[in-house]
mmCIF file with all atom_site columns, C-alpha atoms in Angstrom:
data_model
loop_
_atom_site.group_PDB
_atom_site.id
_atom_site.type_symbol
_atom_site.label_atom_id
_atom_site.label_alt_id
_atom_site.label_comp_id
_atom_site.label_asym_id
_atom_site.label_entity_id
_atom_site.label_seq_id
_atom_site.pdbx_PDB_ins_code
_atom_site.Cartn_x
_atom_site.Cartn_y
_atom_site.Cartn_z
_atom_site.occupancy
_atom_site.B_iso_or_equiv
_atom_site.pdbx_formal_charge
_atom_site.auth_seq_id
_atom_site.auth_comp_id
_atom_site.auth_asym_id
_atom_site.auth_atom_id
_atom_site.pdbx_PDB_model_num
ATOM 1   C CA . MET A 1 1   ? 2.015   7.782   0.216   1.00 81.00 ? 34  MET A CA 1
ATOM 2   C CA . HIS A 1 2   ? 3.664   4.534   1.302   1.00 86.00 ? 35  HIS A CA 1
ATOM 3   C CA . PRO A 1 3   ? 1.124   2.105   2.910   1.00 83.00 ? 36  PRO A CA 1
ATOM 4   C CA . ARG A 1 4   ? 3.136   1.787   6.124   1.00 86.00 ? 37  ARG A CA 1
ATOM 5   C CA . THR A 1 5   ? 3.335   5.525   6.389   1.00 91.00 ? 38  THR A CA 1
ATOM 6   C CA . MET A 1 6   ? -0.400  5.724   6.027   1.00 91.00 ? 39  MET A CA 1
ATOM 7   C CA . GLN A 1 7   ? -0.886  3.172   8.837   1.00 92.00 ? 40  GLN A CA 1
ATOM 8   C CA . THR A 1 8   ? 1.556   5.040   11.088  1.00 93.00 ? 41  THR A CA 1
ATOM 9   C CA . LEU A 1 9   ? -0.058  8.393   10.394  1.00 94.00 ? 42  LEU A CA 1
ATOM 10  C CA . GLY A 1 10  ? -3.560  6.869   10.947  1.00 94.00 ? 43  GLY A CA 1
ATOM 11  C CA . GLY A 1 11  ? -2.451  5.487   14.307  1.00 94.00 ? 44  GLY A CA 1
ATOM 12  C CA . ILE A 1 12  ? -0.967  8.867   15.311  1.00 96.00 ? 45  ILE A CA 1
ATOM 13  C CA . LEU A 1 13  ? -4.103  10.749  14.333  1.00 95.00 ? 46  LEU A CA 1
ATOM 14  C CA . SER A 1 14  ? -6.410  8.310   16.074  1.00 95.00 ? 47  SER A CA 1
ATOM 15  C CA . GLY A 1 15  ? -4.263  8.285   19.184  1.00 95.00 ? 48  GLY A CA 1
ATOM 16  C CA . THR A 1 16  ? -4.006  12.054  19.272  1.00 95.00 ? 49  THR A CA 1
ATOM 17  C CA . GLY A 1 17  ? -7.741  12.375  18.820  1.00 94.00 ? 50  GLY A CA 1
ATOM 18  C CA . LEU A 1 18  ? -8.475  9.914   21.519  1.00 95.00 ? 51  LEU A CA 1
ATOM 19  C CA . PHE A 1 19  ? -5.996  11.602  23.953  1.00 96.00 ? 52  PHE A CA 1
ATOM 20  C CA . LEU A 1 20  ? -7.432  15.028  23.274  1.00 94.00 ? 53  LEU A CA 1
ATOM 21  C CA . ILE A 1 21  ? -11.026 13.826  23.748  1.00 94.00 ? 54  ILE A CA 1
ATOM 22  C CA . LEU A 1 22  ? -10.038 12.230  27.068  1.00 94.00 ? 55  LEU A CA 1
ATOM 23  C CA . ALA A 1 23  ? -8.080  15.260  28.219  1.00 95.00 ? 56  ALA A CA 1
ATOM 24  C CA . PHE A 1 24  ? -10.889 17.727  27.419  1.00 94.00 ? 57  PHE A CA 1
ATOM 25  C CA . ALA A 1 25  ? -13.520 15.394  28.847  1.00 93.00 ? 58  ALA A CA 1
ATOM 26  C CA . GLY A 1 26  ? -11.456 15.126  32.076  1.00 94.00 ? 59  GLY A CA 1
ATOM 27  C CA . PHE A 1 27  ? -11.207 18.938  32.173  1.00 94.00 ? 60  PHE A CA 1
ATOM 28  C CA . LEU A 1 28  ? -14.980 19.201  31.780  1.00 93.00 ? 61  LEU A CA 1
ATOM 29  C CA . LEU A 1 29  ? -15.608 16.646  34.493  1.00 92.00 ? 62  LEU A CA 1
ATOM 30  C CA . ILE A 1 30  ? -13.279 18.426  36.947  1.00 93.00 ? 63  ILE A CA 1
ATOM 31  C CA . GLN A 1 31  ? -15.040 21.764  36.143  1.00 93.00 ? 64  GLN A CA 1
ATOM 32  C CA . TRP A 1 32  ? -18.385 20.068  36.560  1.00 91.00 ? 65  TRP A CA 1
ATOM 33  C CA . SER A 1 33  ? -17.454 18.433  39.918  1.00 92.00 ? 66  SER A CA 1
ATOM 34  C CA . THR A 1 34  ? -16.233 21.765  41.332  1.00 92.00 ? 67  THR A CA 1
ATOM 35  C CA . GLY A 1 35  ? -19.500 23.469  40.354  1.00 89.00 ? 68  GLY A CA 1
ATOM 36  C CA . ALA A 1 36  ? -17.773 25.892  37.971  1.00 91.00 ? 69  ALA A CA 1
ATOM 37  C CA . LEU A 1 37  ? -19.713 24.522  35.012  1.00 89.00 ? 70  LEU A CA 1
ATOM 38  C CA . THR A 1 38  ? -23.391 24.630  34.325  1.00 90.00 ? 71  THR A CA 1
ATOM 39  C CA . PRO A 1 39  ? -25.268 21.762  32.696  1.00 89.00 ? 72  PRO A CA 1
ATOM 40  C CA . GLY A 1 40  ? -25.672 23.800  29.504  1.00 91.00 ? 73  GLY A CA 1
ATOM 41  C CA . GLY A 1 41  ? -21.949 24.540  29.513  1.00 91.00 ? 74  GLY A CA 1
ATOM 42  C CA . LEU A 1 42  ? -21.207 20.877  29.984  1.00 90.00 ? 75  LEU A CA 1
ATOM 43  C CA . GLY A 1 43  ? -23.497 19.972  27.023  1.00 91.00 ? 76  GLY A CA 1
ATOM 44  C CA . ILE A 1 44  ? -21.840 22.594  24.799  1.00 93.00 ? 77  ILE A CA 1
ATOM 45  C CA . GLY A 1 45  ? -18.373 21.384  25.888  1.00 91.00 ? 78  GLY A CA 1
ATOM 46  C CA . VAL A 1 46  ? -19.192 17.701  25.034  1.00 91.00 ? 79  VAL A CA 1
ATOM 47  C CA . PHE A 1 47  ? -20.665 18.714  21.711  1.00 93.00 ? 80  PHE A CA 1
ATOM 48  C CA . LEU A 1 48  ? -17.585 20.751  20.766  1.00 91.00 ? 81  LEU A CA 1
ATOM 49  C CA . ILE A 1 49  ? -15.246 17.973  21.837  1.00 91.00 ? 82  ILE A CA 1
ATOM 50  C CA . LEU A 1 50  ? -17.037 15.524  19.591  1.00 90.00 ? 83  LEU A CA 1
ATOM 51  C CA . VAL A 1 51  ? -17.301 17.905  16.690  1.00 93.00 ? 84  VAL A CA 1
ATOM 52  C CA . ILE A 1 52  ? -13.634 18.931  16.826  1.00 91.00 ? 85  ILE A CA 1
ATOM 53  C CA . PHE A 1 53  ? -11.837 15.717  17.764  1.00 91.00 ? 86  PHE A CA 1
ATOM 54  C CA . SER A 1 54  ? -13.976 12.934  16.373  1.00 92.00 ? 87  SER A CA 1
ATOM 55  C CA . PRO A 1 55  ? -12.918 13.730  12.820  1.00 93.00 ? 88  PRO A CA 1
ATOM 56  C CA . LEU A 1 56  ? -9.303  13.141  13.855  1.00 93.00 ? 89  LEU A CA 1
ATOM 57  C CA . ILE A 1 57  ? -10.195 9.647   15.062  1.00 94.00 ? 90  ILE A CA 1
ATOM 58  C CA . GLY A 1 58  ? -12.270 8.942   11.931  1.00 94.00 ? 91  GLY A CA 1
ATOM 59  C CA . LEU A 1 59  ? -9.502  10.106  9.561   1.00 95.00 ? 92  LEU A CA 1
ATOM 60  C CA . GLY A 1 60  ? -6.966  8.109   11.550  1.00 95.00 ? 93  GLY A CA 1
ATOM 61  C CA . VAL A 1 61  ? -8.985  4.952   11.327  1.00 95.00 ? 94  VAL A CA 1
ATOM 62  C CA . TYR A 1 62  ? -9.569  5.515   7.582   1.00 96.00 ? 95  TYR A CA 1
ATOM 63  C CA . LEU A 1 63  ? -5.838  6.031   6.906   1.00 94.00 ? 96  LEU A CA 1
ATOM 64  C CA . TRP A 1 64  ? -4.890  3.007   9.015   1.00 94.00 ? 97  TRP A CA 1
ATOM 65  C CA . ARG A 1 65  ? -7.270  0.731   7.166   1.00 95.00 ? 98  ARG A CA 1
ATOM 66  C CA . ARG A 1 66  ? -6.452  2.111   3.745   1.00 95.00 ? 99  ARG A CA 1
ATOM 67  C CA . GLY A 1 67  ? -2.733  1.585   4.491   1.00 93.00 ? 100 GLY A CA 1
ATOM 68  C CA . ALA A 1 68  ? -3.380  -2.057  5.445   1.00 93.00 ? 101 ALA A CA 1
ATOM 69  C CA . VAL A 1 69  ? -5.275  -2.687  2.174   1.00 94.00 ? 102 VAL A CA 1
ATOM 70  C CA . GLU A 1 70  ? -2.590  -1.041  0.076   1.00 94.00 ? 103 GLU A CA 1
ATOM 71  C CA . ALA A 1 71  ? 0.156   -2.997  1.881   1.00 92.00 ? 104 ALA A CA 1
ATOM 72  C CA . GLN A 1 72  ? -1.627  -6.250  0.960   1.00 91.00 ? 105 GLN A CA 1
ATOM 73  C CA . GLU A 1 73  ? -1.922  -5.169  -2.636  1.00 92.00 ? 106 GLU A CA 1
ATOM 74  C CA . ALA A 1 74  ? 1.734   -4.169  -2.827  1.00 92.00 ? 107 ALA A CA 1
ATOM 75  C CA . GLU A 1 75  ? 2.750   -7.482  -1.333  1.00 92.00 ? 108 GLU A CA 1
ATOM 76  C CA . ALA A 1 76  ? 0.706   -9.378  -3.935  1.00 90.00 ? 109 ALA A CA 1
ATOM 77  C CA . ALA A 1 77  ? 2.166   -7.312  -6.789  1.00 91.00 ? 110 ALA A CA 1
ATOM 78  C CA . GLU A 1 78  ? 5.671   -7.977  -5.475  1.00 94.00 ? 111 GLU A CA 1
ATOM 79  C CA . LYS A 1 79  ? 4.993   -11.730 -5.365  1.00 94.00 ? 112 LYS A CA 1
ATOM 80  C CA . GLN A 1 80  ? 3.665   -11.653 -8.934  1.00 93.00 ? 113 GLN A CA 1
ATOM 81  C CA . ARG A 1 81  ? 6.786   -9.829  -10.077 1.00 93.00 ? 114 ARG A CA 1
ATOM 82  C CA . ARG A 1 82  ? 8.937   -12.500 -8.264  1.00 94.00 ? 115 ARG A CA 1
ATOM 83  C CA . LEU A 1 83  ? 6.884   -15.275 -9.853  1.00 92.00 ? 116 LEU A CA 1
ATOM 84  C CA . LEU A 1 84  ? 7.414   -13.808 -13.349 1.00 88.00 ? 117 LEU A CA 1
ATOM 85  C CA . GLY A 1 85  ? 11.142  -13.484 -12.672 1.00 86.00 ? 118 GLY A CA 1
ATOM 86  C CA . MET A 1 86  ? 11.351  -17.077 -11.430 1.00 86.00 ? 119 MET A CA 1
ATOM 87  C CA . ILE A 1 87  ? 9.656   -18.410 -14.598 1.00 81.00 ? 120 ILE A CA 1
ATOM 88  C CA . GLN A 1 88  ? 11.679  -16.249 -16.961 1.00 76.00 ? 121 GLN A CA 1
ATOM 89  C CA . ALA A 1 89  ? 15.041  -17.094 -15.218 1.00 73.00 ? 122 ALA A CA 1
ATOM 90  C CA . ARG A 1 90  ? 14.548  -20.816 -14.927 1.00 73.00 ? 123 ARG A CA 1
ATOM 91  C CA . GLY A 1 91  ? 12.369  -21.640 -17.836 1.00 69.00 ? 124 GLY A CA 1
ATOM 92  C CA . GLN A 1 92  ? 10.641  -24.483 -15.960 1.00 75.00 ? 125 GLN A CA 1
ATOM 93  C CA . VAL A 1 93  ? 9.396   -24.201 -12.374 1.00 84.00 ? 126 VAL A CA 1
ATOM 94  C CA . SER A 1 94  ? 7.276   -26.573 -10.330 1.00 89.00 ? 127 SER A CA 1
ATOM 95  C CA . LEU A 1 95  ? 4.198   -25.243 -8.569  1.00 91.00 ? 128 LEU A CA 1
ATOM 96  C CA . PRO A 1 96  ? 5.219   -26.557 -5.164  1.00 92.00 ? 129 PRO A CA 1
ATOM 97  C CA . GLU A 1 97  ? 8.568   -24.820 -5.546  1.00 92.00 ? 130 GLU A CA 1
ATOM 98  C CA . ILE A 1 98  ? 6.814   -21.518 -6.366  1.00 93.00 ? 131 ILE A CA 1
ATOM 99  C CA . ALA A 1 99  ? 4.363   -21.906 -3.530  1.00 92.00 ? 132 ALA A CA 1
ATOM 100 C CA . LEU A 1 100 ? 7.160   -22.664 -1.094  1.00 93.00 ? 133 LEU A CA 1
ATOM 101 C CA . GLU A 1 101 ? 9.371   -19.738 -2.224  1.00 93.00 ? 134 GLU A CA 1
ATOM 102 C CA . LEU A 1 102 ? 6.553   -17.213 -2.315  1.00 94.00 ? 135 LEU A CA 1
ATOM 103 C CA . ARG A 1 103 ? 4.857   -18.584 0.788   1.00 92.00 ? 136 ARG A CA 1
ATOM 104 C CA . ALA A 1 104 ? 1.500   -18.996 -1.015  1.00 92.00 ? 137 ALA A CA 1
ATOM 105 C CA . THR A 1 105 ? -1.135  -21.627 -1.739  1.00 93.00 ? 138 THR A CA 1
ATOM 106 C CA . ARG A 1 106 ? -1.468  -23.350 -5.079  1.00 90.00 ? 139 ARG A CA 1
ATOM 107 C CA . ASP A 1 107 ? -4.720  -21.426 -5.687  1.00 92.00 ? 140 ASP A CA 1
ATOM 108 C CA . GLN A 1 108 ? -2.952  -18.061 -5.031  1.00 92.00 ? 141 GLN A CA 1
ATOM 109 C CA . VAL A 1 109 ? -0.229  -19.049 -7.451  1.00 92.00 ? 142 VAL A CA 1
ATOM 110 C CA . ARG A 1 110 ? -2.794  -20.064 -10.025 1.00 91.00 ? 143 ARG A CA 1
ATOM 111 C CA . ALA A 1 111 ? -4.628  -16.729 -9.643  1.00 92.00 ? 144 ALA A CA 1
ATOM 112 C CA . TRP A 1 112 ? -1.344  -14.804 -9.992  1.00 92.00 ? 145 TRP A CA 1
ATOM 113 C CA . ILE A 1 113 ? -0.532  -16.703 -13.230 1.00 91.00 ? 146 ILE A CA 1
ATOM 114 C CA . TYR A 1 114 ? -3.898  -15.807 -14.700 1.00 91.00 ? 147 TYR A CA 1
ATOM 115 C CA . ASP A 1 115 ? -3.430  -12.189 -13.647 1.00 91.00 ? 148 ASP A CA 1
ATOM 116 C CA . LEU A 1 116 ? -0.010  -12.153 -15.404 1.00 90.00 ? 149 LEU A CA 1
ATOM 117 C CA . VAL A 1 117 ? -1.590  -13.652 -18.533 1.00 87.00 ? 150 VAL A CA 1
ATOM 118 C CA . HIS A 1 118 ? -4.388  -11.070 -18.572 1.00 89.00 ? 151 HIS A CA 1
ATOM 119 C CA . MET A 1 119 ? -1.790  -8.283  -18.168 1.00 89.00 ? 152 MET A CA 1
ATOM 120 C CA . GLY A 1 120 ? 0.106   -9.703  -21.151 1.00 85.00 ? 153 GLY A CA 1
ATOM 121 C CA . LEU A 1 121 ? 3.210   -10.362 -19.087 1.00 86.00 ? 154 LEU A CA 1
ATOM 122 C CA . PHE A 1 122 ? 3.380   -14.172 -19.037 1.00 83.00 ? 155 PHE A CA 1
ATOM 123 C CA . SER A 1 123 ? 3.666   -16.332 -22.179 1.00 79.00 ? 156 SER A CA 1
ATOM 124 C CA . GLY A 1 124 ? 4.217   -20.040 -21.673 1.00 80.00 ? 157 GLY A CA 1
ATOM 125 C CA . TYR A 1 125 ? 2.340   -23.107 -20.654 1.00 80.00 ? 158 TYR A CA 1
ATOM 126 C CA . VAL A 1 126 ? 1.320   -24.916 -17.490 1.00 84.00 ? 159 VAL A CA 1
ATOM 127 C CA . ASN A 1 127 ? 0.638   -28.564 -16.927 1.00 82.00 ? 160 ASN A CA 1
ATOM 128 C CA . TRP A 1 128 ? -1.625  -28.381 -13.847 1.00 85.00 ? 161 TRP A CA 1
ATOM 129 C CA . SER A 1 129 ? -1.704  -32.149 -13.334 1.00 86.00 ? 162 SER A CA 1
ATOM 130 C CA . GLU A 1 130 ? 2.079   -32.351 -13.112 1.00 86.00 ? 163 GLU A CA 1
ATOM 131 C CA . GLY A 1 131 ? 2.284   -28.892 -11.457 1.00 87.00 ? 164 GLY A CA 1
ATOM 132 C CA . VAL A 1 132 ? 4.950   -27.422 -13.754 1.00 84.00 ? 165 VAL A CA 1
ATOM 133 C CA . LEU A 1 133 ? 5.147   -24.014 -15.410 1.00 85.00 ? 166 LEU A CA 1
ATOM 134 C CA . TYR A 1 134 ? 7.088   -23.708 -18.570 1.00 78.00 ? 167 TYR A CA 1
ATOM 135 C CA . SER A 1 135 ? 8.338   -20.427 -20.166 1.00 75.00 ? 168 SER A CA 1
ATOM 136 C CA . ALA A 1 136 ? 7.969   -20.663 -23.930 1.00 66.00 ? 169 ALA A CA 1
ATOM 137 C CA . GLU A 1 137 ? 7.698   -18.444 -27.056 1.00 54.00 ? 170 GLU A CA 1
ATOM 138 C CA . ALA A 1 138 ? 4.100   -17.872 -27.827 1.00 43.00 ? 171 ALA A CA 1
ATOM 139 C CA . ALA A 1 139 ? 4.751   -17.508 -31.534 1.00 43.00 ? 172 ALA A CA 1
ATOM 140 C CA . ALA A 1 140 ? 6.234   -21.066 -31.768 1.00 56.00 ? 173 ALA A CA 1
ATOM 141 C CA . LEU A 1 141 ? 3.247   -22.485 -29.892 1.00 56.00 ? 174 LEU A CA 1
ATOM 142 C CA . ARG A 1 142 ? 0.781   -20.733 -32.114 1.00 53.00 ? 175 ARG A CA 1
ATOM 143 C CA . ASP A 1 143 ? 2.524   -21.840 -35.285 1.00 55.00 ? 176 ASP A CA 1
ATOM 144 C CA . ALA A 1 144 ? 2.693   -25.409 -34.220 1.00 63.00 ? 177 ALA A CA 1
ATOM 145 C CA . GLY A 1 145 ? -0.947  -25.578 -33.073 1.00 76.00 ? 178 GLY A CA 1
ATOM 146 C CA . GLN A 1 146 ? -0.035  -28.672 -31.109 1.00 82.00 ? 179 GLN A CA 1
ATOM 147 C CA . CYS A 1 147 ? 0.379   -29.337 -27.455 1.00 85.00 ? 180 CYS A CA 1
ATOM 148 C CA . PRO A 1 148 ? 4.071   -29.226 -26.491 1.00 81.00 ? 181 PRO A CA 1
ATOM 149 C CA . ARG A 1 149 ? 3.518   -32.142 -24.058 1.00 84.00 ? 182 ARG A CA 1
ATOM 150 C CA . CYS A 1 150 ? 1.360   -34.666 -25.929 1.00 89.00 ? 183 CYS A CA 1
ATOM 151 C CA . GLY A 1 151 ? 1.099   -33.307 -29.493 1.00 86.00 ? 184 GLY A CA 1
ATOM 152 C CA . GLY A 1 152 ? -2.720  -33.062 -29.391 1.00 88.00 ? 185 GLY A CA 1
ATOM 153 C CA . ALA A 1 153 ? -4.670  -30.331 -31.191 1.00 87.00 ? 186 ALA A CA 1
ATOM 154 C CA . LEU A 1 154 ? -5.160  -27.194 -29.051 1.00 83.00 ? 187 LEU A CA 1
ATOM 155 C CA . GLU A 1 155 ? -8.410  -25.372 -28.327 1.00 78.00 ? 188 GLU A CA 1
ATOM 156 C CA . LEU A 1 156 ? -8.974  -21.800 -27.392 1.00 68.00 ? 189 LEU A CA 1
ATOM 157 C CA . ALA A 1 157 ? -9.997  -21.739 -23.708 1.00 72.00 ? 190 ALA A CA 1
ATOM 158 C CA . GLY A 1 158 ? -10.313 -17.971 -23.102 1.00 65.00 ? 191 GLY A CA 1
ATOM 159 C CA . LYS A 1 159 ? -8.586  -14.698 -23.494 1.00 62.00 ? 192 LYS A CA 1
ATOM 160 C CA . GLY A 1 160 ? -4.907  -15.560 -24.007 1.00 66.00 ? 193 GLY A CA 1
ATOM 161 C CA . VAL A 1 161 ? -5.364  -19.192 -22.863 1.00 76.00 ? 194 VAL A CA 1
ATOM 162 C CA . ILE A 1 162 ? -5.152  -22.284 -25.127 1.00 79.00 ? 195 ILE A CA 1
ATOM 163 C CA . ARG A 1 163 ? -5.875  -25.688 -23.598 1.00 82.00 ? 196 ARG A CA 1
ATOM 164 C CA . CYS A 1 164 ? -5.090  -29.164 -24.657 1.00 88.00 ? 197 CYS A CA 1
ATOM 165 C CA . PRO A 1 165 ? -8.285  -31.269 -24.272 1.00 89.00 ? 198 PRO A CA 1
ATOM 166 C CA . TYR A 1 166 ? -6.222  -34.461 -24.079 1.00 91.00 ? 199 TYR A CA 1
ATOM 167 C CA . CYS A 1 167 ? -3.691  -33.906 -21.303 1.00 91.00 ? 200 CYS A CA 1
ATOM 168 C CA . GLY A 1 168 ? -4.968  -30.629 -19.716 1.00 88.00 ? 201 GLY A CA 1
ATOM 169 C CA . THR A 1 169 ? -1.925  -28.542 -20.420 1.00 87.00 ? 202 THR A CA 1
ATOM 170 C CA . GLU A 1 170 ? -2.768  -24.870 -20.607 1.00 85.00 ? 203 GLU A CA 1
ATOM 171 C CA . ILE A 1 171 ? -0.790  -22.511 -22.852 1.00 80.00 ? 204 ILE A CA 1
ATOM 172 C CA . PHE A 1 172 ? -0.726  -18.781 -22.025 1.00 77.00 ? 205 PHE A CA 1
ATOM 173 C CA . LEU A 1 173 ? -0.165  -16.271 -24.824 1.00 70.00 ? 206 LEU A CA 1
ATOM 174 C CA . SER A 1 174 ? 1.015   -12.739 -24.105 1.00 62.00 ? 207 SER A CA 1
ATOM 175 C CA . GLY A 1 175 ? -0.813  -11.449 -27.203 1.00 53.00 ? 208 GLY A CA 1
ATOM 176 C CA . ALA A 1 176 ? -4.136  -12.018 -25.464 1.00 45.00 ? 209 ALA A CA 1
ATOM 177 C CA . GLY A 1 177 ? -6.234  -12.236 -28.669 1.00 43.00 ? 210 GLY A CA 1
ATOM 178 C CA . ALA A 1 178 ? -4.079  -14.753 -30.438 1.00 43.00 ? 211 ALA A CA 1
ATOM 179 C CA . GLN A 1 179 ? -5.392  -18.127 -31.515 1.00 43.00 ? 212 GLN A CA 1
ATOM 180 C CA . PRO A 1 180 ? -3.480  -21.322 -32.378 1.00 43.00 ? 213 PRO A CA 1
#
């Protein structure tokens, strides 16, 4: 189910449940005030209202919250897809440009890049100090064993990440277990 549909359905269920509770509570109060309802009948009526209509409100709130969470996840996935498309299409993209286009912070962009690396979708390198992402062939970088920026020897920095200890450039390999 689409996240926005979940939120809409959740709102409808919660609103309906609240309306029905208020309507039946009003009916019970009218009956109580006219003397047509005993205290025991009022208690049973309130109990039945809560047992029957409270789950509607609970389910509605759950669907609304779940829809909001899924909408945020879908938005983040869409931004990751756009980020990958930008890098592949342009070959070289600055971090401020990415952050501006995707309406994100530098830390969010950094997290998305690492997510794409761990999913095996991004291969290239990033110079964090200059704030530039480069799309590159992982095989050429592995074969060279040297930093594409300064020529220094590369070190394995983690799963699918190779770092130059001299200039701080990080190279991301799509074959996550590959070493330089």
